[in-house]
mmCIF file of C-alpha atoms and ligand atoms in Angstrom:
data_model
loop_
_atom_site.group_PDB
_atom_site.id
_atom_site.type_symbol
_atom_site.label_atom_id
_atom_site.label_comp_id
_atom_site.label_asym_id
_atom_site.label_seq_id
_atom_site.Cartn_x
_atom_site.Cartn_y
_atom_site.Cartn_z
ATOM 1 C CA MET A 1027 -39.166 8.489 -3.948
ATOM 2 C CA GLY A 1028 -40.647 9.302 -0.482
ATOM 3 C CA GLU A 1029 -38.645 6.508 1.179
ATOM 4 C CA SER A 1030 -35.426 7.751 -0.442
ATOM 5 C CA ASN A 1031 -35.929 11.318 0.740
ATOM 6 C CA LEU A 1032 -36.557 10.026 4.232
ATOM 7 C CA ASN A 1033 -33.313 8.049 4.080
ATOM 8 C CA GLN A 1034 -31.402 11.099 2.812
ATOM 9 C CA ASP A 1035 -32.832 13.269 5.609
ATOM 10 C CA LYS A 1036 -31.852 10.624 8.168
ATOM 11 C CA ASN A 1037 -28.294 10.580 6.811
ATOM 12 C CA LYS A 1038 -28.070 14.360 6.760
ATOM 13 C CA PHE A 1039 -29.361 14.652 10.314
ATOM 14 C CA HIS A 1040 -27.022 11.936 11.615
ATOM 15 C CA TYR A 1041 -23.819 13.140 9.905
ATOM 16 C CA GLU A 1042 -24.488 16.884 10.239
ATOM 17 C CA LYS A 1043 -24.402 16.321 13.986
ATOM 18 C CA LEU A 1044 -21.423 13.959 13.885
ATOM 19 C CA TYR A 1045 -19.143 16.366 11.994
ATOM 20 C CA ALA A 1046 -20.337 19.623 13.614
ATOM 21 C CA ASN A 1047 -17.477 21.262 15.553
ATOM 22 C CA TYR A 1048 -15.040 18.736 14.068
ATOM 23 C CA ASN A 1049 -11.442 19.423 15.025
ATOM 24 C CA ILE A 1050 -9.098 19.174 12.033
ATOM 25 C CA LYS A 1051 -6.004 18.878 14.270
ATOM 26 C CA ASN A 1052 -5.605 15.133 13.612
ATOM 27 C CA ILE A 1053 -6.035 15.503 9.854
ATOM 28 C CA LEU A 1054 -3.346 18.195 9.786
ATOM 29 C CA HIS A 1055 -1.017 15.960 11.786
ATOM 30 C CA TRP A 1056 -1.614 13.088 9.352
ATOM 31 C CA ILE A 1057 -1.109 15.120 6.158
ATOM 32 C CA ASN A 1058 1.980 16.739 7.629
ATOM 33 C CA ASN A 1059 3.353 13.207 8.180
ATOM 34 C CA LEU A 1060 1.812 11.700 5.068
ATOM 35 C CA ASP A 1061 4.239 8.849 4.324
ATOM 36 C CA GLU A 1062 4.137 7.636 7.910
ATOM 37 C CA PHE A 1063 0.319 7.903 8.009
ATOM 38 C CA LEU A 1064 -0.196 6.015 4.751
ATOM 39 C CA ALA A 1065 2.371 3.339 5.604
ATOM 40 C CA SER A 1066 0.374 2.561 8.728
ATOM 41 C CA ALA A 1067 -3.211 3.101 7.456
ATOM 42 C CA THR A 1068 -2.807 1.156 4.208
ATOM 43 C CA THR A 1069 -1.389 -1.888 5.989
ATOM 44 C CA THR A 1070 -3.683 -2.028 9.030
ATOM 45 C CA GLU A 1071 -7.044 -0.403 8.200
ATOM 46 C CA THR A 1072 -9.386 -2.228 5.800
ATOM 47 C CA SER A 1073 -10.745 0.896 4.087
ATOM 48 C CA TRP A 1074 -7.304 2.418 3.465
ATOM 49 C CA PHE A 1075 -5.790 -0.939 2.551
ATOM 50 C CA ALA A 1076 -8.567 -1.413 -0.034
ATOM 51 C CA LEU A 1077 -8.875 2.045 -1.541
ATOM 52 C CA TYR A 1078 -5.125 2.564 -1.910
ATOM 53 C CA GLN A 1079 -4.438 -0.793 -3.592
ATOM 54 C CA ARG A 1080 -2.562 -0.904 -6.884
ATOM 55 C CA ASP A 1081 -0.530 2.258 -6.478
ATOM 56 C CA PHE A 1082 -3.564 4.564 -6.081
ATOM 57 C CA LYS A 1083 -1.323 6.878 -4.026
ATOM 58 C CA ASN A 1084 0.949 7.659 -6.984
ATOM 59 C CA ARG A 1085 -1.691 7.416 -9.700
ATOM 60 C CA ILE A 1086 -3.790 10.356 -8.413
ATOM 61 C CA LYS A 1087 -1.066 13.039 -8.463
ATOM 62 C CA GLY A 1088 -2.252 15.911 -10.693
ATOM 63 C CA LYS A 1089 -5.495 14.016 -11.497
ATOM 64 C CA LYS A 1090 -9.086 15.123 -11.003
ATOM 65 C CA VAL A 1091 -10.700 13.011 -8.287
ATOM 66 C CA LEU A 1092 -14.285 13.199 -7.071
ATOM 67 C CA GLU A 1093 -15.070 11.803 -3.631
ATOM 68 C CA MET A 1094 -18.702 11.021 -2.859
ATOM 69 C CA GLY A 1095 -19.750 11.030 0.806
ATOM 70 C CA CYS A 1096 -16.479 12.633 1.964
ATOM 71 C CA GLY A 1097 -17.708 12.752 5.579
ATOM 72 C CA ASP A 1098 -14.940 13.865 7.952
ATOM 73 C CA CYS A 1099 -12.793 14.652 4.863
ATOM 74 C CA VAL A 1100 -9.725 12.688 6.026
ATOM 75 C CA ASN A 1101 -9.453 10.905 2.683
ATOM 76 C CA ALA A 1102 -10.188 14.081 0.699
ATOM 77 C CA ALA A 1103 -7.364 15.816 2.590
ATOM 78 C CA VAL A 1104 -4.939 12.926 2.078
ATOM 79 C CA MET A 1105 -5.677 12.786 -1.671
ATOM 80 C CA ALA A 1106 -5.254 16.573 -1.964
ATOM 81 C CA ALA A 1107 -1.985 16.411 -0.008
ATOM 82 C CA LEU A 1108 -0.834 13.738 -2.488
ATOM 83 C CA GLY A 1109 -1.317 16.323 -5.258
ATOM 84 C CA ALA A 1110 -4.764 15.375 -6.599
ATOM 85 C CA GLU A 1111 -7.332 17.985 -7.648
ATOM 86 C CA VAL A 1112 -10.094 16.905 -5.272
ATOM 87 C CA TYR A 1113 -13.821 17.617 -5.548
ATOM 88 C CA ALA A 1114 -15.566 16.446 -2.381
ATOM 89 C CA ASN A 1115 -19.310 15.962 -1.968
ATOM 90 C CA ASP A 1116 -21.434 15.223 1.069
ATOM 91 C CA ILE A 1117 -25.067 15.730 1.983
ATOM 92 C CA ALA A 1118 -23.863 17.154 5.333
ATOM 93 C CA ASN A 1119 -22.914 20.830 5.179
ATOM 94 C CA SER A 1120 -20.599 20.346 8.147
ATOM 95 C CA SER A 1121 -18.262 18.464 5.760
ATOM 96 C CA GLY A 1122 -18.064 21.723 3.774
ATOM 97 C CA LYS A 1123 -16.977 23.545 6.927
ATOM 98 C CA ILE A 1124 -14.198 20.970 7.418
ATOM 99 C CA VAL A 1125 -13.046 21.531 3.818
ATOM 100 C CA GLU A 1126 -12.991 25.309 4.402
ATOM 101 C CA ALA A 1127 -10.903 24.892 7.563
ATOM 102 C CA LEU A 1128 -8.494 22.505 5.821
ATOM 103 C CA ASN A 1129 -7.987 24.838 2.852
ATOM 104 C CA GLU A 1130 -7.214 27.668 5.269
ATOM 105 C CA ALA A 1131 -4.792 25.664 7.379
ATOM 106 C CA TYR A 1132 -2.839 23.764 4.697
ATOM 107 C CA LYS A 1133 -1.356 24.905 1.399
ATOM 108 C CA PHE A 1134 -2.636 22.216 -0.980
ATOM 109 C CA GLU A 1135 -1.365 22.440 -4.546
ATOM 110 C CA PHE A 1136 -5.075 22.380 -5.504
ATOM 111 C CA PRO A 1137 -7.411 23.512 -2.696
ATOM 112 C CA ILE A 1138 -10.246 20.987 -2.126
ATOM 113 C CA ARG A 1139 -13.530 22.000 -3.772
ATOM 114 C CA PHE A 1140 -16.651 21.152 -1.806
ATOM 115 C CA VAL A 1141 -19.669 20.175 -3.913
ATOM 116 C CA SER A 1142 -22.498 20.803 -1.485
ATOM 117 C CA GLY A 1143 -25.870 19.133 -1.029
ATOM 118 C CA ASP A 1144 -27.621 16.587 -3.208
ATOM 119 C CA PHE A 1145 -24.982 15.459 -5.640
ATOM 120 C CA LEU A 1146 -27.508 14.440 -8.273
ATOM 121 C CA LEU A 1147 -28.685 18.057 -8.566
ATOM 122 C CA ASN A 1148 -25.113 19.340 -9.114
ATOM 123 C CA LYS A 1149 -24.662 18.846 -12.840
ATOM 124 C CA LEU A 1150 -20.879 18.685 -13.229
ATOM 125 C CA ASP A 1151 -19.374 18.409 -16.754
ATOM 126 C CA SER A 1152 -19.286 15.004 -18.457
ATOM 127 C CA LYS A 1153 -15.995 13.076 -18.685
ATOM 128 C CA LYS A 1154 -14.337 15.431 -16.212
ATOM 129 C CA PHE A 1155 -12.822 13.006 -13.721
ATOM 130 C CA ASP A 1156 -9.940 10.533 -13.740
ATOM 131 C CA PHE A 1157 -11.236 8.898 -10.549
ATOM 132 C CA VAL A 1158 -14.512 8.794 -8.650
ATOM 133 C CA VAL A 1159 -14.146 7.325 -5.163
ATOM 134 C CA GLY A 1160 -16.338 6.585 -2.172
ATOM 135 C CA LYS A 1161 -15.405 5.191 1.215
ATOM 136 C CA ALA A 1162 -18.303 3.531 3.069
ATOM 137 C CA PHE A 1163 -20.749 5.587 1.001
ATOM 138 C CA LEU A 1164 -22.842 3.613 -1.517
ATOM 139 C CA HIS A 1165 -24.410 1.377 1.120
ATOM 140 C CA HIS A 1166 -26.028 4.495 2.648
ATOM 141 C CA LEU A 1167 -28.181 4.918 -0.459
ATOM 142 C CA GLU A 1168 -31.537 3.306 -1.250
ATOM 143 C CA LEU A 1169 -31.134 1.072 -4.321
ATOM 144 C CA PRO A 1170 -32.907 3.380 -6.838
ATOM 145 C CA VAL A 1171 -30.744 6.307 -5.648
ATOM 146 C CA GLU A 1172 -27.587 4.197 -5.834
ATOM 147 C CA GLU A 1173 -28.481 3.392 -9.445
ATOM 148 C CA GLN A 1174 -28.677 7.129 -10.225
ATOM 149 C CA PHE A 1175 -25.313 7.734 -8.498
ATOM 150 C CA LEU A 1176 -23.660 4.952 -10.544
ATOM 151 C CA LYS A 1177 -25.129 6.319 -13.762
ATOM 152 C CA GLU A 1178 -23.809 9.770 -12.841
ATOM 153 C CA THR A 1179 -20.405 8.251 -11.982
ATOM 154 C CA ALA A 1180 -20.212 6.704 -15.450
ATOM 155 C CA ARG A 1181 -21.143 10.029 -17.056
ATOM 156 C CA LEU A 1182 -18.572 12.003 -15.076
ATOM 157 C CA LEU A 1183 -15.631 9.642 -15.635
ATOM 158 C CA LYS A 1184 -13.192 10.080 -18.486
ATOM 159 C CA GLU A 1185 -13.138 7.138 -20.905
ATOM 160 C CA ASP A 1186 -10.025 5.703 -19.221
ATOM 161 C CA GLY A 1187 -11.190 6.758 -15.750
ATOM 162 C CA GLU A 1188 -11.806 4.481 -12.795
ATOM 163 C CA ALA A 1189 -14.366 4.376 -9.978
ATOM 164 C CA ARG A 1190 -13.418 2.834 -6.629
ATOM 165 C CA PHE A 1191 -15.824 2.201 -3.799
ATOM 166 C CA PHE A 1192 -14.986 0.621 -0.461
ATOM 167 C CA GLU A 1193 -18.128 -0.921 1.000
ATOM 168 C CA PRO A 1194 -19.185 -3.531 3.573
ATOM 169 C CA ALA A 1195 -19.900 -6.964 2.107
ATOM 170 C CA VAL A 1196 -22.476 -9.511 3.188
ATOM 171 C CA ASN A 1197 -22.239 -12.571 0.958
ATOM 172 C CA SER A 1198 -23.563 -15.236 3.296
ATOM 173 C CA LYS A 1199 -27.177 -15.293 4.547
ATOM 174 C CA LEU A 1200 -26.075 -17.086 7.721
ATOM 175 C CA LEU A 1201 -23.400 -14.481 8.588
ATOM 176 C CA ASP A 1202 -25.886 -11.727 7.764
ATOM 177 C CA GLU A 1203 -28.423 -13.092 10.213
ATOM 178 C CA LEU A 1204 -25.806 -13.830 12.905
ATOM 179 C CA ARG A 1205 -24.224 -10.378 12.831
ATOM 180 C CA TRP A 1206 -27.367 -8.690 14.195
ATOM 181 C CA TYR A 1207 -27.154 -10.799 17.331
ATOM 182 C CA ILE A 1208 -23.529 -9.882 18.071
ATOM 183 C CA PRO A 1209 -23.498 -6.433 19.681
ATOM 184 C CA VAL A 1210 -20.963 -3.888 18.399
ATOM 185 C CA LYS A 1211 -20.172 -0.429 19.777
ATOM 186 C CA GLY A 1212 -23.357 1.651 19.525
ATOM 187 C CA ARG A 1213 -25.512 -1.249 18.232
ATOM 188 C CA PRO A 1214 -27.358 -3.514 20.692
ATOM 189 C CA SER A 1215 -27.911 -7.218 19.984
ATOM 190 C CA LYS A 1216 -31.157 -8.201 18.225
ATOM 191 C CA PHE A 1217 -31.863 -10.324 21.319
ATOM 192 C CA TYR A 1218 -32.836 -7.038 23.036
ATOM 193 C CA LYS A 1219 -35.858 -6.280 20.845
ATOM 194 C CA THR A 1220 -36.787 -2.813 22.196
ATOM 195 C CA ASP A 1221 -33.209 -1.472 22.244
ATOM 196 C CA PHE A 1222 -32.584 -2.902 18.787
ATOM 197 C CA ALA A 1223 -35.782 -1.325 17.373
ATOM 198 C CA GLN A 1224 -34.809 2.057 18.877
ATOM 199 C CA TRP A 1225 -31.312 1.798 17.363
ATOM 200 C CA LYS A 1226 -32.771 0.804 13.963
ATOM 201 C CA LYS A 1227 -35.067 3.851 13.937
ATOM 202 C CA ASN A 1228 -32.095 6.221 14.029
ATOM 203 C CA ASP A 1229 -29.640 4.158 12.000
ATOM 204 C CA PRO A 1230 -28.714 5.914 8.722
ATOM 205 C CA HIS A 1231 -28.323 2.628 6.783
ATOM 206 C CA PRO A 1232 -31.254 1.552 4.585
ATOM 207 C CA ASP A 1233 -32.323 -2.111 4.509
ATOM 208 C CA ARG A 1234 -30.748 -3.322 1.281
ATOM 209 C CA SER A 1235 -28.254 -5.745 -0.188
ATOM 210 C CA PHE A 1236 -24.509 -5.223 0.391
ATOM 211 C CA SER A 1237 -23.590 -8.373 -1.519
ATOM 212 C CA SER A 1238 -20.730 -8.481 -4.008
ATOM 213 C CA THR A 1239 -23.147 -9.907 -6.589
ATOM 214 C CA HIS A 1240 -25.397 -6.885 -6.129
ATOM 215 C CA PHE A 1241 -22.509 -4.432 -6.700
ATOM 216 C CA GLU A 1242 -21.348 -6.495 -9.663
ATOM 217 C CA ASN A 1243 -24.774 -6.403 -11.343
ATOM 218 C CA ALA A 1244 -25.394 -2.749 -10.417
ATOM 219 C CA GLY A 1245 -22.089 -1.758 -12.061
ATOM 220 C CA LYS A 1246 -22.657 -3.814 -15.198
ATOM 221 C CA LYS A 1247 -25.539 -1.520 -16.161
ATOM 222 C CA PHE A 1248 -23.121 1.373 -16.707
ATOM 223 C CA PHE A 1249 -19.587 -0.090 -17.013
ATOM 224 C CA LYS A 1250 -18.017 -2.712 -19.245
ATOM 225 C CA GLU A 1251 -15.499 -3.751 -16.610
ATOM 226 C CA VAL A 1252 -16.321 -4.624 -13.001
ATOM 227 C CA GLU A 1253 -13.909 -6.025 -10.429
ATOM 228 C CA ILE A 1254 -14.684 -6.894 -6.815
ATOM 229 C CA ILE A 1255 -11.846 -7.465 -4.348
ATOM 230 C CA PRO A 1256 -12.813 -9.014 -0.969
ATOM 231 C CA VAL A 1257 -11.167 -7.386 2.080
ATOM 232 C CA GLY A 1258 -11.403 -8.363 5.729
ATOM 233 C CA THR A 1259 -12.048 -12.135 5.759
ATOM 234 C CA LEU A 1260 -9.294 -12.750 8.339
ATOM 235 C CA GLU A 1261 -8.921 -9.153 9.509
ATOM 236 C CA ARG A 1262 -12.414 -9.340 11.054
ATOM 237 C CA PHE A 1263 -10.912 -11.447 13.879
ATOM 238 C CA SER A 1264 -8.788 -8.466 14.999
ATOM 239 C CA ARG A 1265 -11.787 -7.493 17.139
ATOM 240 C CA PHE A 1266 -10.650 -10.169 19.614
ATOM 241 C CA PHE A 1267 -7.387 -8.268 20.260
ATOM 242 C CA LYS A 1268 -7.024 -5.281 22.577
ATOM 243 C CA TRP A 1269 -5.741 -1.980 21.098
ATOM 244 C CA GLY A 1270 -1.980 -2.064 20.667
ATOM 245 C CA SER A 1271 0.862 -3.437 18.626
ATOM 246 C CA GLN A 1272 -0.376 -7.062 18.792
ATOM 247 C CA LYS A 1273 -3.691 -6.037 17.235
ATOM 248 C CA ASN A 1274 -1.893 -4.038 14.535
ATOM 249 C CA ASN A 1275 0.504 -6.882 13.793
ATOM 250 C CA PHE A 1276 -2.429 -9.264 13.480
ATOM 251 C CA LYS A 1277 -4.234 -6.871 11.113
ATOM 252 C CA LYS A 1278 -1.131 -6.545 8.932
ATOM 253 C CA TRP A 1279 -0.710 -10.308 8.779
ATOM 254 C CA ALA A 1280 -4.425 -10.894 8.141
ATOM 255 C CA LEU A 1281 -4.804 -8.371 5.312
ATOM 256 C CA LYS A 1282 -1.763 -9.820 3.545
ATOM 257 C CA THR A 1283 -2.616 -13.479 4.157
ATOM 258 C CA GLU A 1284 -6.306 -13.414 3.249
ATOM 259 C CA THR A 1285 -5.463 -12.448 -0.354
ATOM 260 C CA LYS A 1286 -4.020 -15.963 -0.711
ATOM 261 C CA LEU A 1287 -7.270 -17.709 0.322
ATOM 262 C CA PRO A 1288 -9.243 -19.474 -2.415
ATOM 263 C CA ARG A 1289 -11.548 -16.901 -4.064
ATOM 264 C CA ILE A 1290 -14.761 -18.765 -3.161
ATOM 265 C CA ILE A 1291 -13.880 -18.772 0.568
ATOM 266 C CA ASN A 1292 -12.651 -15.201 0.540
ATOM 267 C CA LYS A 1293 -15.743 -13.949 -1.289
ATOM 268 C CA THR A 1294 -18.223 -15.797 0.935
ATOM 269 C CA LEU A 1295 -16.682 -14.828 4.258
ATOM 270 C CA THR A 1296 -15.385 -11.347 3.536
ATOM 271 C CA ARG A 1297 -16.347 -8.407 5.733
ATOM 272 C CA SER A 1298 -15.918 -5.715 3.109
ATOM 273 C CA GLN A 1299 -14.941 -5.140 -0.491
ATOM 274 C CA LEU A 1300 -13.268 -2.828 -2.953
ATOM 275 C CA ILE A 1301 -15.488 -2.354 -5.992
ATOM 276 C CA ILE A 1302 -13.754 -1.138 -9.145
ATOM 277 C CA TYR A 1303 -15.687 0.038 -12.208
ATOM 278 C CA ARG A 1304 -13.928 0.844 -15.499
ATOM 279 C CA ASP A 1305 -14.796 1.578 -19.089
ATOM 280 C CA PRO A 1306 -18.104 3.476 -18.793
ATOM 281 C CA PHE A 1307 -20.646 2.970 -21.584
ATOM 282 C CA LYS A 1308 -20.302 5.848 -24.047
ATOM 283 C CA GLU A 1309 -23.992 6.567 -24.644
ATOM 284 C CA LEU A 1310 -24.329 8.123 -21.139
ATOM 285 C CA ASP A 1311 -23.104 11.626 -22.130
HETATM 286 C C1 SAM B 783 -20.186 6.123 6.767
HETATM 287 S S1 SAM B 783 -19.990 7.800 6.302
HETATM 288 C C2 SAM B 783 -18.421 7.708 5.474
HETATM 289 C C3 SAM B 783 -17.681 9.018 5.510
HETATM 290 C C4 SAM B 783 -16.258 8.961 4.966
HETATM 291 N N1 SAM B 783 -16.237 8.613 3.565
HETATM 292 C C5 SAM B 783 -15.388 7.998 5.756
HETATM 293 O O1 SAM B 783 -14.799 7.092 5.167
HETATM 294 O O2 SAM B 783 -15.299 8.179 6.978
HETATM 295 C C6 SAM B 783 -21.137 8.026 4.956
HETATM 296 C C7 SAM B 783 -21.167 9.451 4.422
HETATM 297 O O3 SAM B 783 -22.043 9.505 3.290
HETATM 298 C C8 SAM B 783 -22.797 10.717 3.373
HETATM 299 N N2 SAM B 783 -24.031 10.573 2.591
HETATM 300 C C9 SAM B 783 -25.083 9.760 2.839
HETATM 301 N N3 SAM B 783 -26.027 9.910 1.885
HETATM 302 C C10 SAM B 783 -25.556 10.823 1.012
HETATM 303 C C11 SAM B 783 -26.056 11.401 -0.195
HETATM 304 N N4 SAM B 783 -27.230 11.072 -0.681
HETATM 305 N N5 SAM B 783 -25.272 12.306 -0.839
HETATM 306 C C12 SAM B 783 -24.058 12.649 -0.346
HETATM 307 N N6 SAM B 783 -23.544 12.154 0.794
HETATM 308 C C13 SAM B 783 -24.273 11.254 1.463
HETATM 309 C C14 SAM B 783 -23.035 10.915 4.854
HETATM 310 O O4 SAM B 783 -23.380 12.248 5.180
HETATM 311 C C15 SAM B 783 -21.683 10.467 5.431
HETATM 312 O O5 SAM B 783 -20.772 11.539 5.523
#
């Protein structure tokens, strides 16, 4: 487990710093203009488009929802503003400070409850939750730790509950290799060996599979039903547009159009995925 602890410490260090002194002004603006925010986010941003598919927005009202890796707490705040009873967990204590500030500044029907520290040590009651969600979270875990999180997810969900995770997807070896050579903001190209090695040392992502097949098999250990929805096959080309309405229009078109691509193409070339797990095995109580 030494490797896993090291990975957890790296994540904590990285995100503690990132969310320290976080200003909740934007979140308050978004939850005060919720319909407008969701109309835009769920049609232009891959993570919001994915997580809020299939009427998630209306299905969580009055329901108990657990968010793992809540980070800057934007999604936790949006779900709470939609009337969900939100439990939010993160390894970074600064996320807890954001939750405190949000609860003080906004009158949620159910104030957000922060579940602090290592989630696996927080033994919440079995079959408590209608939804367990994570946005860009699972891929931060080493595989043995992810397995424990999925087992815990199955234990915590009600029998008719649902888990939803939005994660990056790498389903083609060629694309996987290529992506390291294309620099993105904050990550140098693998062509620059020293810079790349320095970046890798501090990067909070473990070396592991993000493939849809991995998430399918990982889920099948604890759930009878697994569904993977590719997201971002065409949207990924929005990076060639400058910020502005053209980029947004392209994203809207891409997210809608890519759902009509043949499954095999969409799955192979997708940039990310919504993973849905339902019907947890009963013997996990
Ligand atoms: C990429 S961020 C995503 C944050 C947020 N969900 C979002 O969509 O912006 C990943 C988050 O997972 C958290 N995290 C990583 N490992 C964790 C662990 N073992 N337990 C709880 N949270 C963890 C990090 O602290 C970070 O906030």
